[in-house]
PDB file of C-alpha atoms in Angstrom:
ATOM      1  CA  MET F 875      19.950  -4.084   9.954  1.00  0.00           C
ATOM      2  CA  SER F 876      18.792  -7.418   8.674  1.00  0.00           C
ATOM      3  CA  ALA F 877      17.075  -7.713   5.281  1.00  0.00           C
ATOM      4  CA  ARG F 878      13.670  -9.232   5.391  1.00  0.00           C
ATOM      5  CA  THR F 879      13.440 -10.030   1.628  1.00  0.00           C
ATOM      6  CA  THR F 880      15.668 -11.946  -0.682  1.00  0.00           C
ATOM      7  CA  ILE F 881      17.371 -11.386  -4.082  1.00  0.00           C
ATOM      8  CA  SER F 882      15.215 -14.083  -5.658  1.00  0.00           C
ATOM      9  CA  LEU F 883      11.983 -12.574  -4.282  1.00  0.00           C
ATOM     10  CA  VAL F 884      12.987  -9.087  -5.792  1.00  0.00           C
ATOM     11  CA  GLN F 885      14.045 -10.831  -9.092  1.00  0.00           C
ATOM     12  CA  ALA F 886      10.510 -12.341  -9.220  1.00  0.00           C
ATOM     13  CA  ILE F 887       8.899  -9.032  -8.767  1.00  0.00           C
ATOM     14  CA  LEU F 888      11.086  -7.498 -11.524  1.00  0.00           C
ATOM     15  CA  GLY F 889      10.395 -10.288 -14.069  1.00  0.00           C
ATOM     16  CA  ASP F 890      11.357  -9.299 -17.497  1.00  0.00           C
ATOM     17  CA  ASN F 891      12.695  -5.960 -16.260  1.00  0.00           C
ATOM     18  CA  TYR F 892      15.640  -7.669 -14.733  1.00  0.00           C
ATOM     19  CA  GLY F 893      18.366  -9.374 -16.751  1.00  0.00           C
ATOM     20  CA  PRO F 894      21.933  -9.377 -18.010  1.00  0.00           C
ATOM     21  CA  GLN F 895      23.576  -6.060 -18.841  1.00  0.00           C
ATOM     22  CA  ALA F 896      25.379  -5.296 -22.188  1.00  0.00           C
ATOM     23  CA  ASP F 897      28.544  -6.939 -20.625  1.00  0.00           C
ATOM     24  CA  GLY F 898      26.606 -10.135 -19.783  1.00  0.00           C
ATOM     25  CA  THR F 899      26.638  -9.672 -16.023  1.00  0.00           C
ATOM     26  CA  THR F 900      23.456  -9.378 -13.859  1.00  0.00           C
ATOM     27  CA  PRO F 901      23.198  -6.302 -11.578  1.00  0.00           C
ATOM     28  CA  ASP F 902      23.645  -6.975  -7.928  1.00  0.00           C
ATOM     29  CA  LEU F 903      20.313  -6.519  -6.228  1.00  0.00           C
ATOM     30  CA  GLN F 904      21.776  -6.560  -2.612  1.00  0.00           C
ATOM     31  CA  GLN F 905      22.453  -2.861  -2.746  1.00  0.00           C
ATOM     32  CA  PHE F 906      18.820  -2.092  -3.410  1.00  0.00           C
ATOM     33  CA  ILE F 907      17.660  -4.472  -0.786  1.00  0.00           C
ATOM     34  CA  ASP F 908      20.036  -2.825   1.660  1.00  0.00           C
ATOM     35  CA  THR F 909      18.657   0.592   1.021  1.00  0.00           C
ATOM     36  CA  ALA F 910      15.025  -0.762   1.203  1.00  0.00           C
ATOM     37  CA  THR F 911      15.838  -2.357   4.534  1.00  0.00           C
ATOM     38  CA  VAL F 912      16.875   0.948   6.128  1.00  0.00           C
ATOM     39  CA  ILE F 913      13.739   2.721   4.943  1.00  0.00           C
ATOM     40  CA  VAL F 914      11.530  -0.211   6.053  1.00  0.00           C
ATOM     41  CA  ASP F 915      13.332  -0.288   9.529  1.00  0.00           C
ATOM     42  CA  ARG F 916      12.210   3.451   9.766  1.00  0.00           C
ATOM     43  CA  VAL F 917       8.583   2.577   8.537  1.00  0.00           C
ATOM     44  CA  ALA F 918       8.394  -0.073  11.370  1.00  0.00           C
ATOM     45  CA  THR F 919       9.512   2.405  13.908  1.00  0.00           C
ATOM     46  CA  CYS F 920       7.134   5.079  12.615  1.00  0.00           C
ATOM     47  CA  ALA F 921       4.205   2.585  12.659  1.00  0.00           C
ATOM     48  CA  ILE F 922       4.900   1.675  16.325  1.00  0.00           C
ATOM     49  CA  ALA F 923       4.943   5.376  17.213  1.00  0.00           C
ATOM     50  CA  LYS F 924       1.489   5.587  15.692  1.00  0.00           C
ATOM     51  CA  ASN F 925       0.307   2.567  17.707  1.00  0.00           C
ATOM     52  CA  LEU F 926       0.139   0.553  14.711  1.00  0.00           C
ATOM     53  CA  THR F 927       1.860  -2.916  14.034  1.00  0.00           C
ATOM     54  CA  LEU F 928       3.055  -4.059  10.576  1.00  0.00           C
ATOM     55  CA  THR F 929       3.604  -7.781  10.557  1.00  0.00           C
ATOM     56  CA  HIS F 930       6.766  -9.277   9.482  1.00  0.00           C
ATOM     57  CA  ALA F 931       5.132 -10.435   6.334  1.00  0.00           C
ATOM     58  CA  GLU F 932       3.843  -6.859   5.504  1.00  0.00           C
ATOM     59  CA  LEU F 933       7.217  -5.370   6.132  1.00  0.00           C
ATOM     60  CA  GLU F 934       8.973  -8.077   3.910  1.00  0.00           C
ATOM     61  CA  LEU F 935       6.524  -7.140   0.992  1.00  0.00           C
ATOM     62  CA  ILE F 936       7.216  -3.379   1.445  1.00  0.00           C
ATOM     63  CA  GLU F 937      10.849  -4.094   1.488  1.00  0.00           C
ATOM     64  CA  ARG F 938      10.581  -6.316  -1.657  1.00  0.00           C
ATOM     65  CA  TRP F 939       8.683  -3.822  -3.679  1.00  0.00           C
ATOM     66  CA  LEU F 940      10.915  -0.927  -2.434  1.00  0.00           C
ATOM     67  CA  SER F 941      13.919  -2.881  -3.495  1.00  0.00           C
ATOM     68  CA  ALA F 942      12.479  -3.335  -7.039  1.00  0.00           C
ATOM     69  CA  HIS F 943      11.739   0.433  -7.049  1.00  0.00           C
ATOM     70  CA  PHE F 944      15.301   1.396  -6.177  1.00  0.00           C
ATOM     71  CA  TYR F 945      16.632  -0.932  -8.889  1.00  0.00           C
ATOM     72  CA  ALA F 946      14.118   0.579 -11.473  1.00  0.00           C
ATOM     73  CA  GLN F 947      15.324   3.935 -10.524  1.00  0.00           C
ATOM     74  CA  MET F 948      18.948   2.936 -11.506  1.00  0.00           C
ATOM     75  CA  ASP F 949      17.947   0.898 -14.570  1.00  0.00           C
ATOM     76  CA  LEU F 950      14.971   2.758 -16.096  1.00  0.00           C
ATOM     77  CA  LEU F 951      12.118   0.500 -17.122  1.00  0.00           C
ATOM     78  CA  TYR F 952      10.505   0.572 -20.566  1.00  0.00           C
ATOM     79  CA  GLN F 953       7.201   2.264 -20.988  1.00  0.00           C
ATOM     80  CA  LYS F 954       7.041   1.620 -24.717  1.00  0.00           C
ATOM     81  CA  LYS F 955       9.355  -0.220 -27.058  1.00  0.00           C
ATOM     82  CA  GLU F 956       9.423  -0.280 -30.853  1.00  0.00           C
ATOM     83  CA  THR F 957      11.708  -2.707 -32.551  1.00  0.00           C
ATOM     84  CA  SER F 958      11.710  -1.397 -36.199  1.00  0.00           C
ATOM     85  CA  LYS F 959      13.476   1.816 -35.313  1.00  0.00           C
ATOM     86  CA  ALA F 960      14.877   0.971 -31.820  1.00  0.00           C
ATOM     87  CA  LYS F 961      12.657   3.660 -30.311  1.00  0.00           C
ATOM     88  CA  ALA F 962      11.944   3.634 -26.551  1.00  0.00           C
ATOM     89  CA  GLU F 963      10.127   5.568 -23.835  1.00  0.00           C
ATOM     90  CA  PHE F 964      10.915   5.020 -20.260  1.00  0.00           C
ATOM     91  CA  GLN F 965       8.834   4.940 -16.996  1.00  0.00           C
ATOM     92  CA  GLY F 966       9.163   7.603 -14.511  1.00  0.00           C
ATOM     93  CA  THR F 967       6.694  10.211 -15.624  1.00  0.00           C
ATOM     94  CA  THR F 968       3.983   8.886 -13.351  1.00  0.00           C
ATOM     95  CA  GLY F 969       5.050  10.816 -10.297  1.00  0.00           C
ATOM     96  CA  MET F 970       7.907  11.848  -8.009  1.00  0.00           C
ATOM     97  CA  MET F 971       9.991   9.722  -5.558  1.00  0.00           C
ATOM     98  CA  LEU F 972       8.262   6.540  -4.808  1.00  0.00           C
ATOM     99  CA  GLU F 973       5.462   7.250  -7.051  1.00  0.00           C
ATOM    100  CA  SER F 974       7.824   7.234 -10.073  1.00  0.00           C
ATOM    101  CA  THR F 975       7.732   3.535 -10.523  1.00  0.00           C
ATOM    102  CA  ARG F 976       4.757   0.903 -10.227  1.00  0.00           C
ATOM    103  CA  TYR F 977       7.120  -0.797  -7.677  1.00  0.00           C
ATOM    104  CA  GLY F 978       7.205   2.204  -5.353  1.00  0.00           C
ATOM    105  CA  GLN F 979       3.446   2.814  -5.814  1.00  0.00           C
ATOM    106  CA  SER F 980       2.926  -0.744  -4.702  1.00  0.00           C
ATOM    107  CA  ALA F 981       5.090  -0.341  -1.665  1.00  0.00           C
ATOM    108  CA  ILE F 982       2.995   2.747  -0.709  1.00  0.00           C
ATOM    109  CA  ASN F 983      -0.082   0.882  -1.158  1.00  0.00           C
ATOM    110  CA  LEU F 984       1.175  -2.017   1.204  1.00  0.00           C
ATOM    111  CA  ASP F 985       2.007   0.464   3.909  1.00  0.00           C
ATOM    112  CA  TYR F 986      -1.242   0.990   5.633  1.00  0.00           C
ATOM    113  CA  SER F 987       0.518   2.976   8.374  1.00  0.00           C
ATOM    114  CA  GLY F 988       1.192   5.867   5.966  1.00  0.00           C
ATOM    115  CA  CYS F 989       4.830   6.095   7.151  1.00  0.00           C
ATOM    116  CA  LEU F 990       6.285   5.881   3.697  1.00  0.00           C
ATOM    117  CA  MET F 991       4.792   9.049   2.557  1.00  0.00           C
TER     118      MET F 991
END
């Protein structure tokens, strides 16, 4: 198992949705990359079984977006924020599983083999 993506690429996808926690530390993204790598390895195998070939670049992009998805599931993203009364709504009502974040939705869209679904 060797990751195709990097922490800095996942951070770039997350943008403002990634940053210091209350204690000042930043979350370790490697665990989310490791999870995505396992799934993308299975996607690559599945695609080959369907006589399809996903390029290394395509697999890296799927892995990058999946990594961001898994991070977003652990640290829910804001759907709406209000500063005057500290009110917030979180993402996650758009669907189940990979469809529950825009990152997961993007990973699905990048996988033309259909193996993520």
